[in-house]
Amino acid sequence: MSVSPRLDSLVSLASAPGMACKLLFDRDLYTPCHIRVPDADHRLPAIYVDNQFYSFLKIVPEARKALDVVNRLGKRDHTAALTQTRRGYAVWAHEPGASYAPPAQKPGYTIRPVFGPQPCLMVSDETTYQTCRLQVPDVTKPLMALTYNDRYYSFFKQDIDAAKVLDIAAKLARRGDETLLVIEPSTFTLALLEPNGRLV
């Protein structure tokens, strides 16, 4: 199992080396609401999770295209969220300057805080990571791994199916695992943080 550093125009759109994306594929992981942002005079549909607001951007029918949109968001921010709908994936943009906008007929209505899963770190710039071999305490043989930002991630799943990899990443994030998703032209590699790993 190896990761090729080749990229195409799809994944080279991100100017940031990594994008933290909340994969909120279960309805209980976020609270829908409306917000106000400084550069708009109307309320925007949004979700609320981990004391942060994310405004609705668009619905994309396919997982690979949703990842493309998330990568584009990397030009203005390093955080996004994805939810699932009957029509595909909803992409939400982080709004650090937003404020909650309660319904006009219920001005005292408040939103309930929700604490979501770990974000999935998405990387598409081949200059920011390297493949390596890693020794971890609970496994006898060295593992194929990635080193990114001075941290080590062991390979967990490699597939050409973006939807399948995103679904696995969402489940791992919900159980508390820190994940790294490397996006390539034809392959997606999901890796798990190994805090006690060492290079071999």
Coordinates of N, CA and C in Angstrom, one line a residue:
M1 N 0.9 -1.2 0.0 CA 0.0 0.0 0.0 C 0.9 1.2 0.0
S2 N 0.7 2.1 -0.9 CA 1.5 3.3 -1.0 C 0.6 4.5 -1.5
V3 N 1.1 5.6 -1.2 CA 0.4 6.9 -1.6 C 1.2 7.6 -2.6
S4 N 0.7 7.8 -3.8 CA 1.4 8.5 -4.9 C 1.2 10.0 -4.6
P5 N 2.3 10.8 -4.8 CA 2.1 12.2 -4.6 C 1.6 13.0 -5.7
R6 N 1.2 12.3 -6.8 CA 0.6 13.0 -8.0 C -0.7 13.6 -7.7
L7 N -0.9 14.8 -8.3 CA -2.2 15.6 -8.0 C -2.8 16.0 -9.4
D8 N -4.1 16.3 -9.4 CA -4.7 16.9 -10.6 C -5.4 18.2 -10.2
S9 N -6.1 18.8 -11.1 CA -6.7 20.1 -10.8 C -7.7 20.0 -9.7
L10 N -8.4 18.9 -9.5 CA -9.4 18.8 -8.5 C -8.8 19.0 -7.1
V11 N -7.7 18.4 -6.8 CA -7.2 18.5 -5.5 C -6.2 19.6 -5.3
S12 N -5.7 20.2 -6.3 CA -4.8 21.3 -6.2 C -5.5 22.6 -6.0
L13 N -6.8 22.6 -5.9 CA -7.5 23.8 -5.6 C -7.3 24.4 -4.3
A14 N -7.0 23.6 -3.3 CA -6.8 24.1 -1.9 C -5.5 24.7 -1.8
S15 N -5.5 26.0 -1.3 CA -4.2 26.7 -1.1 C -3.7 26.3 0.3
A16 N -4.5 25.9 1.2 CA -4.1 25.5 2.6 C -3.6 24.1 2.6
P17 N -2.6 23.8 3.4 CA -2.1 22.4 3.4 C -3.1 21.4 4.0
G18 N -3.9 21.8 4.8 CA -4.9 20.9 5.4 C -6.2 21.6 5.7
M19 N -7.3 20.8 5.7 CA -8.6 21.3 5.9 C -9.3 20.4 7.0
A20 N -9.7 21.0 8.1 CA -10.4 20.3 9.1 C -11.9 20.2 8.8
C21 N -12.4 19.0 8.6 CA -13.8 18.9 8.2 C -14.6 18.1 9.2
K22 N -15.7 18.6 9.7 CA -16.6 17.9 10.5 C -17.5 17.0 9.7
L23 N -17.4 15.7 9.9 CA -18.3 14.8 9.1 C -19.5 14.4 10.0
L24 N -20.6 15.2 9.8 CA -21.7 15.1 10.7 C -22.8 14.3 10.0
F25 N -22.6 13.0 9.9 CA -23.5 12.1 9.1 C -24.6 11.6 10.0
D26 N -24.7 11.9 11.3 CA -25.8 11.5 12.1 C -26.5 12.8 12.6
R27 N -27.8 12.8 12.5 CA -28.6 14.0 12.8 C -28.4 14.5 14.2
D28 N -28.0 13.7 15.2 CA -27.9 14.1 16.5 C -26.5 14.8 16.8
L29 N -25.7 15.0 15.8 CA -24.4 15.5 15.9 C -24.3 17.1 15.8
Y30 N -25.5 17.7 15.4 CA -25.5 19.1 15.2 C -26.9 19.6 15.4
T31 N -27.0 21.0 15.6 CA -28.3 21.6 15.7 C -28.5 22.6 14.6
P32 N -29.6 22.4 13.8 CA -29.9 23.4 12.7 C -30.4 24.7 13.3
C33 N -30.1 25.8 12.7 CA -30.5 27.1 13.2 C -30.4 28.1 12.1
H34 N -30.5 29.4 12.4 CA -30.2 30.5 11.5 C -29.2 31.4 12.2
I35 N -28.4 32.1 11.4 CA -27.4 33.0 11.9 C -27.4 34.3 11.1
R36 N -26.7 35.3 11.7 CA -26.5 36.5 11.0 C -24.9 36.6 10.9
V37 N -24.5 37.1 9.8 CA -23.1 37.3 9.6 C -22.8 38.8 9.2
P38 N -21.7 39.3 9.4 CA -21.4 40.8 9.2 C -21.7 41.2 7.8
D39 N -21.4 40.4 6.8 CA -21.5 40.9 5.4 C -22.9 40.5 4.7
A40 N -23.9 40.1 5.5 CA -25.2 39.8 4.9 C -26.3 40.5 5.8
D41 N -27.4 41.0 5.1 CA -28.4 41.7 5.9 C -29.6 40.8 6.1
H42 N -29.5 39.5 5.8 CA -30.6 38.5 6.1 C -30.0 37.3 6.9
R43 N -31.0 36.6 7.5 CA -30.6 35.4 8.2 C -30.2 34.3 7.2
L44 N -29.2 33.5 7.6 CA -28.7 32.4 6.8 C -29.0 31.1 7.5
P45 N -29.4 30.0 6.8 CA -29.5 28.7 7.4 C -28.1 28.2 7.8
A46 N -28.1 27.6 8.9 CA -26.8 27.2 9.5 C -27.0 25.9 10.4
I47 N -25.8 25.4 10.8 CA -25.8 24.4 11.8 C -24.9 24.8 12.9
Y48 N -25.1 24.3 14.1 CA -24.3 24.7 15.3 C -23.7 23.4 15.9
V49 N -22.4 23.4 16.1 CA -21.7 22.3 16.7 C -20.4 22.7 17.3
D50 N -20.1 22.2 18.5 CA -18.9 22.6 19.2 C -18.7 24.1 19.4
N51 N -19.8 24.8 19.7 CA -19.8 26.2 19.9 C -19.4 27.0 18.6
Q52 N -19.6 26.4 17.5 CA -19.2 27.1 16.2 C -20.4 27.0 15.2
F53 N -20.5 28.0 14.4 CA -21.6 28.1 13.4 C -21.0 27.8 12.0
Y54 N -21.8 27.1 11.2 CA -21.4 26.8 9.8 C -22.6 27.1 9.0
S55 N -22.4 28.0 8.0 CA -23.6 28.4 7.1 C -23.7 27.5 5.9
F56 N -24.9 27.3 5.5 CA -25.2 26.4 4.3 C -24.6 27.0 3.1
L57 N -23.8 26.1 2.4 CA -23.2 26.6 1.1 C -23.9 25.9 -0.1
K58 N -24.0 24.6 -0.1 CA -24.7 23.9 -1.3 C -24.8 22.5 -1.0
I59 N -25.7 21.8 -1.8 CA -25.8 20.4 -1.8 C -25.2 19.8 -3.0
V60 N -24.3 18.8 -2.8 CA -23.6 18.2 -3.9 C -24.0 16.7 -3.9
P61 N -24.4 16.2 -5.1 CA -24.9 14.8 -5.1 C -23.8 13.7 -4.8
E62 N -22.6 14.0 -5.2 CA -21.5 12.9 -5.1 C -20.5 13.3 -4.1
A63 N -19.9 12.3 -3.4 CA -18.9 12.5 -2.4 C -17.7 13.1 -2.9
R64 N -17.2 12.7 -4.1 CA -16.0 13.3 -4.7 C -16.1 14.7 -4.9
K65 N -17.3 15.1 -5.5 CA -17.6 16.5 -5.7 C -17.7 17.3 -4.5
A66 N -18.3 16.7 -3.4 CA -18.4 17.4 -2.1 C -16.9 17.7 -1.6
L67 N -16.0 16.8 -1.8 CA -14.6 17.0 -1.3 C -14.0 18.1 -2.1
D68 N -14.3 18.2 -3.4 CA -13.9 19.3 -4.2 C -14.3 20.6 -3.7
V69 N -15.6 20.7 -3.3 CA -16.1 22.0 -2.7 C -15.4 22.3 -1.4
V70 N -15.2 21.3 -0.6 CA -14.5 21.5 0.7 C -13.1 22.0 0.5
N71 N -12.4 21.5 -0.5 CA -11.1 21.9 -0.9 C -11.1 23.4 -1.3
R72 N -12.1 23.8 -2.1 CA -12.2 25.2 -2.5 C -12.4 26.1 -1.3
L73 N -13.1 25.6 -0.3 CA -13.3 26.5 0.9 C -12.0 26.7 1.6
G74 N -11.0 25.8 1.4 CA -9.7 26.0 2.0 C -9.0 27.3 1.6
K75 N -9.4 27.9 0.6 CA -8.8 29.2 0.2 C -9.2 30.3 1.2
R76 N -10.3 30.2 1.9 CA -10.7 31.2 2.8 C -10.7 30.8 4.3
D77 N -10.7 29.5 4.6 CA -10.8 29.1 5.9 C -10.2 27.7 6.0
H78 N -10.0 27.2 7.2 CA -9.4 25.8 7.3 C -10.4 24.9 8.0
T79 N -11.7 25.3 8.0 CA -12.7 24.4 8.7 C -14.0 24.4 7.9
A80 N -14.6 23.2 7.8 CA -15.8 23.1 7.1 C -16.6 22.0 7.7
A81 N -17.8 21.7 7.3 CA -18.6 20.6 7.7 C -19.4 20.0 6.6
L82 N -19.6 18.7 6.7 CA -20.4 17.9 5.7 C -21.5 17.2 6.5
T83 N -22.7 17.3 5.9 CA -23.9 16.5 6.4 C -24.4 15.7 5.3
Q84 N -25.3 14.7 5.5 CA -25.9 14.0 4.5 C -27.4 14.3 4.4
T85 N -27.9 14.3 3.1 CA -29.3 14.6 2.9 C -29.7 13.5 1.9
R86 N -31.0 13.5 1.6 CA -31.6 12.6 0.6 C -31.0 12.9 -0.8
R87 N -30.6 14.1 -1.0 CA -30.1 14.5 -2.3 C -28.6 14.5 -2.4
G88 N -27.9 14.1 -1.4 CA -26.4 14.0 -1.4 C -25.8 14.6 -0.1
Y89 N -24.7 15.3 -0.3 CA -23.9 15.9 0.8 C -24.2 17.4 0.8
A90 N -24.5 17.9 2.0 CA -24.6 19.3 2.2 C -23.3 19.8 2.7
V91 N -22.8 20.9 2.1 CA -21.5 21.5 2.5 C -21.8 22.8 3.3
W92 N -21.1 22.9 4.4 CA -21.3 24.0 5.3 C -20.0 24.7 5.5
A93 N -20.0 26.1 5.4 CA -18.8 26.9 5.6 C -18.7 27.4 7.0
H94 N -17.6 27.4 7.6 CA -17.3 27.9 8.9 C -17.6 29.4 9.0
E95 N -18.3 29.9 10.0 CA -18.6 31.3 10.1 C -18.2 31.8 11.5
P96 N -16.9 32.1 11.7 CA -16.4 32.5 13.0 C -17.0 33.8 13.5
G97 N -17.4 34.7 12.6 CA -18.0 35.9 13.1 C -19.5 36.0 13.2
A98 N -20.1 34.8 13.1 CA -21.6 34.7 13.1 C -22.2 34.9 14.5
S99 N -23.5 35.3 14.5 CA -24.2 35.3 15.7 C -25.6 34.6 15.5
Y100 N -26.1 34.0 16.5 CA -27.3 33.2 16.4 C -28.5 34.2 16.1
A101 N -29.4 33.8 15.2 CA -30.6 34.6 14.9 C -31.8 33.8 15.2
P102 N -32.5 34.0 16.3 CA -33.6 33.2 16.7 C -34.8 33.5 15.7
P103 N -35.8 32.6 15.7 CA -37.0 32.9 14.8 C -37.7 34.2 15.3
A104 N -38.2 34.9 14.3 CA -38.9 36.2 14.6 C -40.0 36.0 15.5
Q105 N -40.8 34.9 15.4 CA -42.0 34.7 16.3 C -41.6 34.1 17.6
K106 N -40.3 33.8 17.8 CA -39.8 33.2 19.1 C -38.5 33.9 19.4
P107 N -38.5 35.2 19.7 CA -37.2 35.9 19.9 C -36.4 35.4 21.1
G108 N -37.0 34.7 22.0 CA -36.3 34.2 23.2 C -35.8 32.7 23.0
Y109 N -36.0 32.2 21.8 CA -35.7 30.8 21.6 C -34.2 30.6 21.5
T110 N -33.7 29.6 22.2 CA -32.2 29.4 22.3 C -31.9 28.0 21.6
I111 N -30.7 27.8 21.2 CA -30.3 26.6 20.6 C -29.5 25.7 21.6
R112 N -29.7 24.4 21.5 CA -29.1 23.5 22.4 C -27.6 23.2 22.0
P113 N -26.7 23.3 22.9 CA -25.3 23.0 22.5 C -25.1 21.5 22.1
V114 N -24.3 21.2 21.1 CA -24.0 19.9 20.7 C -22.5 19.8 20.5
F115 N -22.0 18.7 21.0 CA -20.5 18.5 20.9 C -20.3 17.3 19.9
G116 N -19.7 17.6 18.8 CA -19.6 16.7 17.7 C -18.3 15.9 17.7
P117 N -18.1 15.1 16.7 CA -17.0 14.2 16.6 C -15.7 15.0 16.3
Q118 N -14.6 14.3 16.3 CA -13.3 14.8 15.9 C -13.4 15.3 14.5
P119 N -12.8 16.3 14.1 CA -12.7 16.7 12.6 C -11.8 15.7 11.9
C120 N -12.1 15.5 10.6 CA -11.2 14.8 9.8 C -10.3 15.8 9.1
L121 N -9.0 15.6 9.2 CA -8.1 16.5 8.5 C -7.9 16.0 7.1
M122 N -8.2 16.9 6.1 CA -8.1 16.5 4.7 C -6.9 17.2 4.1
V123 N -6.1 16.4 3.4 CA -4.9 17.0 2.8 C -4.8 16.6 1.3
S124 N -4.5 17.6 0.4 CA -4.4 17.3 -1.0 C -3.1 17.8 -1.6
D125 N -2.3 18.4 -0.8 CA -1.0 18.9 -1.3 C 0.1 17.9 -0.9
E126 N 0.7 17.3 -2.0 CA 1.6 16.2 -1.8 C 2.9 16.7 -1.1
T127 N 3.2 18.0 -1.1 CA 4.4 18.4 -0.4 C 4.3 18.5 1.1
T128 N 3.1 18.3 1.6 CA 2.9 18.4 3.1 C 2.9 17.1 3.8
Y129 N 3.0 16.0 3.1 CA 3.1 14.7 3.8 C 4.1 13.8 3.1
Q130 N 4.5 12.7 3.8 CA 5.4 11.7 3.3 C 5.0 10.3 3.8
T131 N 5.2 9.3 3.0 CA 5.0 8.0 3.5 C 6.2 7.5 4.3
C132 N 5.9 6.6 5.2 CA 7.0 6.1 6.1 C 6.6 4.8 6.7
R133 N 7.4 4.2 7.4 CA 7.1 2.9 8.1 C 7.2 3.3 9.6
L134 N 6.2 2.7 10.3 CA 5.9 3.2 11.7 C 5.8 1.9 12.6
Q135 N 6.4 2.0 13.8 CA 6.3 1.0 14.8 C 5.3 1.5 15.9
V136 N 4.3 0.8 16.2 CA 3.4 1.2 17.2 C 3.4 0.1 18.3
P137 N 3.1 0.5 19.6 CA 3.2 -0.4 20.7 C 2.4 -1.7 20.6
D138 N 1.2 -1.7 20.1 CA 0.4 -2.9 20.1 C 0.4 -3.8 18.9
V139 N 1.4 -3.5 18.0 CA 1.5 -4.3 16.8 C 3.0 -4.7 16.6
T140 N 3.2 -5.9 16.3 CA 4.6 -6.4 16.2 C 5.3 -5.9 14.9
K141 N 4.6 -6.0 13.8 CA 5.3 -5.6 12.5 C 5.1 -4.1 12.3
P142 N 6.1 -3.5 11.6 CA 5.9 -2.1 11.3 C 4.7 -1.8 10.4
L143 N 4.1 -0.7 10.4 CA 3.0 -0.3 9.6 C 3.3 0.7 8.6
M144 N 2.7 0.6 7.4 CA 2.8 1.7 6.5 C 2.0 2.9 7.0
A145 N 2.6 4.1 6.9 CA 2.1 5.3 7.6 C 2.4 6.5 6.8
L146 N 1.8 7.6 7.2 CA 2.1 8.9 6.7 C 2.6 9.8 7.8
T147 N 3.5 10.7 7.5 CA 3.9 11.7 8.5 C 3.4 13.0 7.9
Y148 N 2.7 13.8 8.8 CA 2.1 15.0 8.4 C 2.2 16.0 9.6
N149 N 2.8 17.1 9.4 CA 2.8 18.2 10.4 C 3.4 17.6 11.7
D150 N 4.5 16.8 11.6 CA 5.2 16.2 12.7 C 4.4 15.2 13.5
R151 N 3.3 14.6 12.9 CA 2.5 13.6 13.5 C 2.5 12.4 12.6
Y152 N 2.2 11.2 13.2 CA 2.2 10.0 12.4 C 0.8 9.4 12.3
Y153 N 0.5 9.0 11.1 CA -0.8 8.4 10.9 C -0.7 7.0 10.2
S154 N -1.1 6.0 10.8 CA -1.1 4.6 10.1 C -2.2 4.5 9.1
F155 N -1.9 3.8 8.0 CA -2.9 3.6 6.9 C -4.0 2.7 7.5
F156 N -5.2 3.1 7.2 CA -6.4 2.4 7.7 C -7.2 1.8 6.5
K157 N -7.4 2.7 5.5 CA -8.2 2.3 4.4 C -7.8 3.1 3.1
Q158 N -7.7 2.4 2.0 CA -7.4 3.0 0.7 C -8.5 2.5 -0.3
D159 N -9.1 3.5 -0.9 CA -10.2 3.1 -1.8 C -10.4 4.2 -2.9
I160 N -11.0 3.8 -4.0 CA -11.4 4.7 -5.0 C -12.8 5.3 -4.8
D161 N -13.5 4.8 -3.9 CA -14.9 5.2 -3.6 C -14.9 6.2 -2.5
A162 N -15.1 7.5 -2.9 CA -15.0 8.6 -1.9 C -16.1 8.4 -0.8
A163 N -17.3 8.0 -1.2 CA -18.4 7.9 -0.3 C -18.1 6.8 0.8
K164 N -17.5 5.7 0.4 CA -17.2 4.7 1.3 C -16.2 5.1 2.3
V165 N -15.1 5.8 1.8 CA -14.1 6.3 2.7 C -14.6 7.4 3.7
L166 N -15.5 8.3 3.2 CA -16.0 9.3 4.0 C -16.9 8.7 5.1
D167 N -17.7 7.7 4.8 CA -18.5 7.0 5.8 C -17.7 6.3 6.9
I168 N -16.6 5.7 6.5 CA -15.7 5.1 7.5 C -15.0 6.2 8.3
A169 N -14.6 7.3 7.7 CA -14.0 8.4 8.5 C -14.9 9.0 9.5
A170 N -16.2 9.1 9.1 CA -17.2 9.7 10.0 C -17.4 8.8 11.2
K171 N -17.4 7.4 11.0 CA -17.6 6.5 12.1 C -16.4 6.6 13.0
L172 N -15.2 6.6 12.5 CA -14.0 6.7 13.3 C -13.9 8.0 14.1
A173 N -14.3 9.1 13.5 CA -14.3 10.4 14.1 C -15.3 10.4 15.3
R174 N -16.5 9.8 15.1 CA -17.5 9.8 16.1 C -17.0 9.0 17.3
R175 N -16.2 8.0 17.1 CA -15.7 7.2 18.3 C -14.5 7.9 18.9
G176 N -14.0 9.0 18.3 CA -13.0 9.8 19.0 C -11.6 9.7 18.3
D177 N -11.5 8.9 17.2 CA -10.2 8.8 16.5 C -9.9 10.0 15.7
E178 N -8.6 10.4 15.7 CA -8.2 11.5 14.8 C -7.7 10.9 13.5
T179 N -8.3 11.4 12.4 CA -8.1 10.8 11.1 C -7.5 11.9 10.1
L180 N -6.8 11.3 9.2 CA -6.2 12.1 8.1 C -6.7 11.5 6.8
L181 N -7.2 12.3 5.9 CA -7.7 11.8 4.6 C -6.8 12.5 3.5
V182 N -6.1 11.6 2.8 CA -5.3 12.1 1.7 C -6.1 12.0 0.4
I183 N -6.3 13.1 -0.3 CA -7.1 13.1 -1.5 C -6.2 13.2 -2.7
E184 N -6.3 12.1 -3.5 CA -5.5 12.0 -4.8 C -6.5 12.0 -6.0
P185 N -5.9 12.1 -7.2 CA -6.8 12.0 -8.4 C -7.7 10.8 -8.4
S186 N -7.2 9.6 -8.1 CA -8.0 8.4 -8.3 C -8.2 7.6 -7.0
T187 N -7.5 8.0 -5.9 CA -7.5 7.2 -4.7 C -7.7 8.1 -3.5
F188 N -8.4 7.6 -2.4 CA -8.5 8.2 -1.2 C -7.8 7.3 -0.1
T189 N -6.9 7.9 0.7 CA -6.3 7.1 1.7 C -6.6 7.7 3.1
L190 N -7.2 6.9 3.9 CA -7.6 7.2 5.3 C -6.6 6.7 6.2
A191 N -6.1 7.5 7.1 CA -5.1 7.1 8.1 C -5.5 7.6 9.5
L192 N -5.0 6.8 10.5 CA -5.3 7.1 11.9 C -4.1 7.6 12.6
L193 N -4.3 8.6 13.5 CA -3.3 9.2 14.3 C -2.7 8.1 15.2
E194 N -1.4 8.0 15.2 CA -0.6 7.1 16.1 C 0.2 7.9 17.1
P195 N -0.3 8.4 18.2 CA 0.5 9.3 19.0 C 1.7 8.7 19.6
N196 N 1.7 7.3 19.8 CA 2.9 6.7 20.3 C 3.7 6.0 19.3
G197 N 3.5 6.3 18.0 CA 4.3 5.6 16.9 C 5.7 6.2 16.8
R198 N 6.6 5.4 16.3 CA 7.9 5.9 16.0 C 8.4 5.4 14.7
L199 N 9.2 6.2 14.0 CA 9.7 5.8 12.7 C 10.7 4.6 12.8
V200 N 10.7 3.7 11.8 CA 11.6 2.6 11.8 C 12.4 2.6 10.4

